[in-house]
Amino acid sequence: MDPFIIPILVAAIVVVFLVAATVRIVPQARRYNIERFGRYRRTLQPGLNFVLPVADRVNTKLDVREQVYSSDPKPVITADNLVVNIDTVLYYQITDPRAAAYEVADYLQAIDQLTVTTLRNVIGSMDLEGTLTSREEINARLRTVLDDATGKWGIRVNRVEIKAIDPPNTIKEAMEKQMRAERDKRAAILHAEGDRQAKILTAEGTKQKDILEAQGTQQAMILRADGEAKSVELVFQSVHRNNADAKVLAYKYLETLPHLAKSENNTFWVIPGELTEAVRAVTSAFADQSAPGVPASAPGEQAPAADTSDEGGAPELEAGSTLSQSASAVADEVAKQAAAAVSNAKAEAEAAGTAQLPDRGQTSGN
């Protein structure tokens, strides 16, 4: 074996060891603190770095990314002497690796203890209700205190959040009862408001319905009255336009009497005293048509008086009047129809029992 092979191998091993000890590769977002003979020398940045073998060594390896630290529940006393357990979540980032390694022994423990003392100072001035409703204020005050204290440690506190606030069980039960009572109260109020709104809407609907029905009835009555007024006006104009004499009007009057007697709502029916006059006018009209030779009465003269019989109700002409057989028969028929209509009306009125027919109109002389 060649005697030079062993020294060459030893030299090669020493060179490899020295190269390995000289080269340091730092990952991204990492920082290495280098000490030379026990004293801080420098901080290696990400990438390829060279150090002196044996003389330089890596003391601490730090992660400069944002870190999350969740502390255990800590008992805190409020202003109203209640003990609550509070969990906090801390978001921090190392900004100075040298200070984080040499200014404080354990920065996480230091931050945890500082958080507890700050919480006791802040919450000690608040009651339980204020603690439960003032999380944003507590978080802001915690962040301010921690950021000021950890700045010299090379750490920046980005956010502090209260994760949970746990009051005692008795307080929880009381709070649950209070919340249940508040919910029952709100439910009762909402139910009452719903009933109130329903009643208001129902009343408004009834009101609108009554108003619309009244308006419809009013419009119907107005239209009916307008129609009747126009009908009467047309009849009146037609009568005046055709120059109808008293004989035609008297005959139409007699035709209307049976319809008045047949009405269901008429329990009291008055027979006018002009009934005999109307019968007399119709009789005279038929007499004039049947006996053209008999002169008609002058316009200014009154018609001769006639007597009516209580039994037949038909008018009797004077002895001097001359009528043909057909005219007398027609007059008797008209008189019988009028008397029959009067008798039927009287019978219906007496059957209703509400009124009696007046004496006027039963005889033509009264």
PDB file of N, CA, C and O in Angstrom, residues 126-167:
ATOM      1  N   MET A 126     -63.357  47.727  35.379  1.00  0.00           N
ATOM      2  CA  MET A 126     -64.633  47.514  34.696  1.00  0.00           C
ATOM      3  C   MET A 126     -65.463  46.490  35.448  1.00  0.00           C
ATOM      4  O   MET A 126     -64.913  45.599  36.113  1.00  0.00           O
ATOM      5  N   ASP A 127     -66.771  46.607  35.344  1.00  0.00           N
ATOM      6  CA  ASP A 127     -67.646  45.582  35.883  1.00  0.00           C
ATOM      7  C   ASP A 127     -67.816  44.465  34.854  1.00  0.00           C
ATOM      8  O   ASP A 127     -67.256  44.522  33.752  1.00  0.00           O
ATOM      9  N   LEU A 128     -68.578  43.447  35.222  1.00  0.00           N
ATOM     10  CA  LEU A 128     -68.725  42.288  34.331  1.00  0.00           C
ATOM     11  C   LEU A 128     -69.411  42.662  33.026  1.00  0.00           C
ATOM     12  O   LEU A 128     -68.984  42.244  31.942  1.00  0.00           O
ATOM     13  N   GLU A 129     -70.459  43.447  33.113  1.00  0.00           N
ATOM     14  CA  GLU A 129     -71.171  43.835  31.890  1.00  0.00           C
ATOM     15  C   GLU A 129     -70.291  44.668  30.984  1.00  0.00           C
ATOM     16  O   GLU A 129     -70.271  44.489  29.761  1.00  0.00           O
ATOM     17  N   GLY A 130     -69.525  45.592  31.575  1.00  0.00           N
ATOM     18  CA  GLY A 130     -68.605  46.382  30.764  1.00  0.00           C
ATOM     19  C   GLY A 130     -67.512  45.546  30.152  1.00  0.00           C
ATOM     20  O   GLY A 130     -67.075  45.785  29.022  1.00  0.00           O
ATOM     21  N   THR A 131     -67.054  44.508  30.868  1.00  0.00           N
ATOM     22  CA  THR A 131     -66.031  43.611  30.322  1.00  0.00           C
ATOM     23  C   THR A 131     -66.555  42.832  29.130  1.00  0.00           C
ATOM     24  O   THR A 131     -65.851  42.646  28.122  1.00  0.00           O
ATOM     25  N   LEU A 132     -67.809  42.370  29.230  1.00  0.00           N
ATOM     26  CA  LEU A 132     -68.378  41.585  28.139  1.00  0.00           C
ATOM     27  C   LEU A 132     -68.692  42.413  26.908  1.00  0.00           C
ATOM     28  O   LEU A 132     -68.720  41.886  25.792  1.00  0.00           O
ATOM     29  N   THR A 133     -68.944  43.690  27.093  1.00  0.00           N
ATOM     30  CA  THR A 133     -69.342  44.542  25.970  1.00  0.00           C
ATOM     31  C   THR A 133     -68.237  45.471  25.490  1.00  0.00           C
ATOM     32  O   THR A 133     -68.480  46.265  24.585  1.00  0.00           O
ATOM     33  N   SER A 134     -67.029  45.392  26.074  1.00  0.00           N
ATOM     34  CA  SER A 134     -65.953  46.341  25.713  1.00  0.00           C
ATOM     35  C   SER A 134     -64.722  45.599  25.235  1.00  0.00           C
ATOM     36  O   SER A 134     -63.585  45.920  25.621  1.00  0.00           O
ATOM     37  N   ARG A 135     -64.910  44.595  24.429  1.00  0.00           N
ATOM     38  CA  ARG A 135     -63.762  43.823  23.965  1.00  0.00           C
ATOM     39  C   ARG A 135     -62.840  44.649  23.068  1.00  0.00           C
ATOM     40  O   ARG A 135     -61.613  44.509  23.142  1.00  0.00           O
ATOM     41  N   GLU A 136     -63.394  45.473  22.230  1.00  0.00           N
ATOM     42  CA  GLU A 136     -62.566  46.280  21.338  1.00  0.00           C
ATOM     43  C   GLU A 136     -61.692  47.242  22.136  1.00  0.00           C
ATOM     44  O   GLU A 136     -60.494  47.411  21.828  1.00  0.00           O
ATOM     45  N   GLU A 137     -62.253  47.833  23.150  1.00  0.00           N
ATOM     46  CA  GLU A 137     -61.471  48.744  23.992  1.00  0.00           C
ATOM     47  C   GLU A 137     -60.367  48.002  24.729  1.00  0.00           C
ATOM     48  O   GLU A 137     -59.218  48.475  24.793  1.00  0.00           O
ATOM     49  N   ILE A 138     -60.667  46.824  25.268  1.00  0.00           N
ATOM     50  CA  ILE A 138     -59.654  46.031  25.975  1.00  0.00           C
ATOM     51  C   ILE A 138     -58.548  45.604  25.010  1.00  0.00           C
ATOM     52  O   ILE A 138     -57.343  45.669  25.341  1.00  0.00           O
ATOM     53  N   ASN A 139     -58.918  45.181  23.805  1.00  0.00           N
ATOM     54  CA  ASN A 139     -57.910  44.778  22.824  1.00  0.00           C
ATOM     55  C   ASN A 139     -56.991  45.937  22.454  1.00  0.00           C
ATOM     56  O   ASN A 139     -55.759  45.758  22.342  1.00  0.00           O
ATOM     57  N   ALA A 140     -57.561  47.111  22.267  1.00  0.00           N
ATOM     58  CA  ALA A 140     -56.742  48.279  21.898  1.00  0.00           C
ATOM     59  C   ALA A 140     -55.770  48.647  23.016  1.00  0.00           C
ATOM     60  O   ALA A 140     -54.581  48.941  22.763  1.00  0.00           O
ATOM     61  N   ARG A 141     -56.221  48.627  24.261  1.00  0.00           N
ATOM     62  CA  ARG A 141     -55.344  48.981  25.375  1.00  0.00           C
ATOM     63  C   ARG A 141     -54.258  47.934  25.574  1.00  0.00           C
ATOM     64  O   ARG A 141     -53.080  48.265  25.860  1.00  0.00           O
ATOM     65  N   LEU A 142     -54.592  46.657  25.402  1.00  0.00           N
ATOM     66  CA  LEU A 142     -53.583  45.612  25.489  1.00  0.00           C
ATOM     67  C   LEU A 142     -52.516  45.759  24.417  1.00  0.00           C
ATOM     68  O   LEU A 142     -51.301  45.625  24.687  1.00  0.00           O
ATOM     69  N   ARG A 143     -52.951  46.028  23.211  1.00  0.00           N
ATOM     70  CA  ARG A 143     -51.989  46.158  22.113  1.00  0.00           C
ATOM     71  C   ARG A 143     -51.047  47.339  22.346  1.00  0.00           C
ATOM     72  O   ARG A 143     -49.841  47.254  22.083  1.00  0.00           O
ATOM     73  N   THR A 144     -51.582  48.434  22.854  1.00  0.00           N
ATOM     74  CA  THR A 144     -50.737  49.607  23.101  1.00  0.00           C
ATOM     75  C   THR A 144     -49.670  49.312  24.153  1.00  0.00           C
ATOM     76  O   THR A 144     -48.475  49.629  23.978  1.00  0.00           O
ATOM     77  N   VAL A 145     -50.079  48.676  25.251  1.00  0.00           N
ATOM     78  CA  VAL A 145     -49.125  48.375  26.332  1.00  0.00           C
ATOM     79  C   VAL A 145     -48.087  47.361  25.868  1.00  0.00           C
ATOM     80  O   VAL A 145     -46.864  47.528  26.094  1.00  0.00           O
ATOM     81  N   LEU A 146     -48.512  46.290  25.216  1.00  0.00           N
ATOM     82  CA  LEU A 146     -47.581  45.258  24.775  1.00  0.00           C
ATOM     83  C   LEU A 146     -46.636  45.758  23.700  1.00  0.00           C
ATOM     84  O   LEU A 146     -45.441  45.403  23.685  1.00  0.00           O
ATOM     85  N   ASP A 147     -47.117  46.582  22.806  1.00  0.00           N
ATOM     86  CA  ASP A 147     -46.253  47.094  21.742  1.00  0.00           C
ATOM     87  C   ASP A 147     -45.161  47.988  22.307  1.00  0.00           C
ATOM     88  O   ASP A 147     -44.007  47.952  21.857  1.00  0.00           O
ATOM     89  N   ASP A 148     -45.521  48.775  23.310  1.00  0.00           N
ATOM     90  CA  ASP A 148     -44.500  49.644  23.928  1.00  0.00           C
ATOM     91  C   ASP A 148     -43.463  48.836  24.701  1.00  0.00           C
ATOM     92  O   ASP A 148     -42.257  49.153  24.676  1.00  0.00           O
ATOM     93  N   ALA A 149     -43.919  47.776  25.374  1.00  0.00           N
ATOM     94  CA  ALA A 149     -42.992  46.998  26.203  1.00  0.00           C
ATOM     95  C   ALA A 149     -42.115  46.073  25.382  1.00  0.00           C
ATOM     96  O   ALA A 149     -40.938  45.832  25.724  1.00  0.00           O
ATOM     97  N   THR A 150     -42.651  45.510  24.289  1.00  0.00           N
ATOM     98  CA  THR A 150     -41.878  44.537  23.511  1.00  0.00           C
ATOM     99  C   THR A 150     -41.043  45.181  22.415  1.00  0.00           C
ATOM    100  O   THR A 150     -40.329  44.457  21.700  1.00  0.00           O
ATOM    101  N   GLY A 151     -41.119  46.490  22.267  1.00  0.00           N
ATOM    102  CA  GLY A 151     -40.317  47.133  21.226  1.00  0.00           C
ATOM    103  C   GLY A 151     -38.831  46.979  21.468  1.00  0.00           C
ATOM    104  O   GLY A 151     -38.049  46.753  20.521  1.00  0.00           O
ATOM    105  N   LYS A 152     -38.381  47.074  22.720  1.00  0.00           N
ATOM    106  CA  LYS A 152     -36.956  46.935  23.020  1.00  0.00           C
ATOM    107  C   LYS A 152     -36.508  45.484  22.948  1.00  0.00           C
ATOM    108  O   LYS A 152     -35.289  45.207  22.984  1.00  0.00           O
ATOM    109  N   TRP A 153     -37.449  44.553  22.880  1.00  0.00           N
ATOM    110  CA  TRP A 153     -37.096  43.131  22.744  1.00  0.00           C
ATOM    111  C   TRP A 153     -37.005  42.717  21.277  1.00  0.00           C
ATOM    112  O   TRP A 153     -36.777  41.545  20.980  1.00  0.00           O
ATOM    113  N   GLY A 154     -37.170  43.647  20.370  1.00  0.00           N
ATOM    114  CA  GLY A 154     -37.113  43.327  18.950  1.00  0.00           C
ATOM    115  C   GLY A 154     -38.353  42.600  18.456  1.00  0.00           C
ATOM    116  O   GLY A 154     -38.274  41.844  17.479  1.00  0.00           O
ATOM    117  N   ILE A 155     -39.498  42.825  19.111  1.00  0.00           N
ATOM    118  CA  ILE A 155     -40.748  42.145  18.758  1.00  0.00           C
ATOM    119  C   ILE A 155     -41.822  43.211  18.569  1.00  0.00           C
ATOM    120  O   ILE A 155     -41.941  44.150  19.381  1.00  0.00           O
ATOM    121  N   ARG A 156     -42.608  43.069  17.521  1.00  0.00           N
ATOM    122  CA  ARG A 156     -43.736  43.960  17.265  1.00  0.00           C
ATOM    123  C   ARG A 156     -45.038  43.168  17.430  1.00  0.00           C
ATOM    124  O   ARG A 156     -45.252  42.150  16.777  1.00  0.00           O
ATOM    125  N   VAL A 157     -45.907  43.662  18.313  1.00  0.00           N
ATOM    126  CA  VAL A 157     -47.209  43.042  18.543  1.00  0.00           C
ATOM    127  C   VAL A 157     -48.193  43.641  17.539  1.00  0.00           C
ATOM    128  O   VAL A 157     -48.508  44.831  17.594  1.00  0.00           O
ATOM    129  N   ASN A 158     -48.678  42.829  16.615  1.00  0.00           N
ATOM    130  CA  ASN A 158     -49.587  43.308  15.589  1.00  0.00           C
ATOM    131  C   ASN A 158     -51.050  43.349  16.059  1.00  0.00           C
ATOM    132  O   ASN A 158     -51.790  44.258  15.706  1.00  0.00           O
ATOM    133  N   ARG A 159     -51.436  42.356  16.844  1.00  0.00           N
ATOM    134  CA  ARG A 159     -52.839  42.285  17.275  1.00  0.00           C
ATOM    135  C   ARG A 159     -52.943  41.451  18.536  1.00  0.00           C
ATOM    136  O   ARG A 159     -52.212  40.469  18.700  1.00  0.00           O
ATOM    137  N   VAL A 160     -53.873  41.871  19.382  1.00  0.00           N
ATOM    138  CA  VAL A 160     -54.212  41.121  20.579  1.00  0.00           C
ATOM    139  C   VAL A 160     -55.732  40.960  20.606  1.00  0.00           C
ATOM    140  O   VAL A 160     -56.467  41.945  20.522  1.00  0.00           O
ATOM    141  N   GLU A 161     -56.191  39.724  20.718  1.00  0.00           N
ATOM    142  CA  GLU A 161     -57.617  39.441  20.721  1.00  0.00           C
ATOM    143  C   GLU A 161     -57.978  38.625  21.954  1.00  0.00           C
ATOM    144  O   GLU A 161     -57.223  37.728  22.359  1.00  0.00           O
ATOM    145  N   ILE A 162     -59.127  38.982  22.552  1.00  0.00           N
ATOM    146  CA  ILE A 162     -59.661  38.192  23.660  1.00  0.00           C
ATOM    147  C   ILE A 162     -60.471  37.051  23.068  1.00  0.00           C
ATOM    148  O   ILE A 162     -61.479  37.269  22.399  1.00  0.00           O
ATOM    149  N   LYS A 163     -60.048  35.838  23.314  1.00  0.00           N
ATOM    150  CA  LYS A 163     -60.702  34.681  22.712  1.00  0.00           C
ATOM    151  C   LYS A 163     -61.956  34.271  23.467  1.00  0.00           C
ATOM    152  O   LYS A 163     -62.958  33.903  22.855  1.00  0.00           O
ATOM    153  N   ALA A 164     -61.924  34.348  24.787  1.00  0.00           N
ATOM    154  CA  ALA A 164     -63.080  33.921  25.581  1.00  0.00           C
ATOM    155  C   ALA A 164     -63.035  34.598  26.937  1.00  0.00           C
ATOM    156  O   ALA A 164     -61.949  34.834  27.497  1.00  0.00           O
ATOM    157  N   ILE A 165     -64.244  34.897  27.447  1.00  0.00           N
ATOM    158  CA  ILE A 165     -64.415  35.417  28.806  1.00  0.00           C
ATOM    159  C   ILE A 165     -65.418  34.504  29.495  1.00  0.00           C
ATOM    160  O   ILE A 165     -66.585  34.468  29.123  1.00  0.00           O
ATOM    161  N   ASP A 166     -64.952  33.763  30.488  1.00  0.00           N
ATOM    162  CA  ASP A 166     -65.797  32.775  31.162  1.00  0.00           C
ATOM    163  C   ASP A 166     -66.106  33.246  32.577  1.00  0.00           C
ATOM    164  O   ASP A 166     -65.237  33.171  33.469  1.00  0.00           O
ATOM    165  N   PRO A 167     -67.331  33.726  32.820  1.00  0.00           N
ATOM    166  CA  PRO A 167     -67.726  34.084  34.190  1.00  0.00           C
ATOM    167  C   PRO A 167     -68.050  32.823  34.987  1.00  0.00           C
ATOM    168  O   PRO A 167     -68.147  31.719  34.428  1.00  0.00           O
TER     169      PRO A 167
END
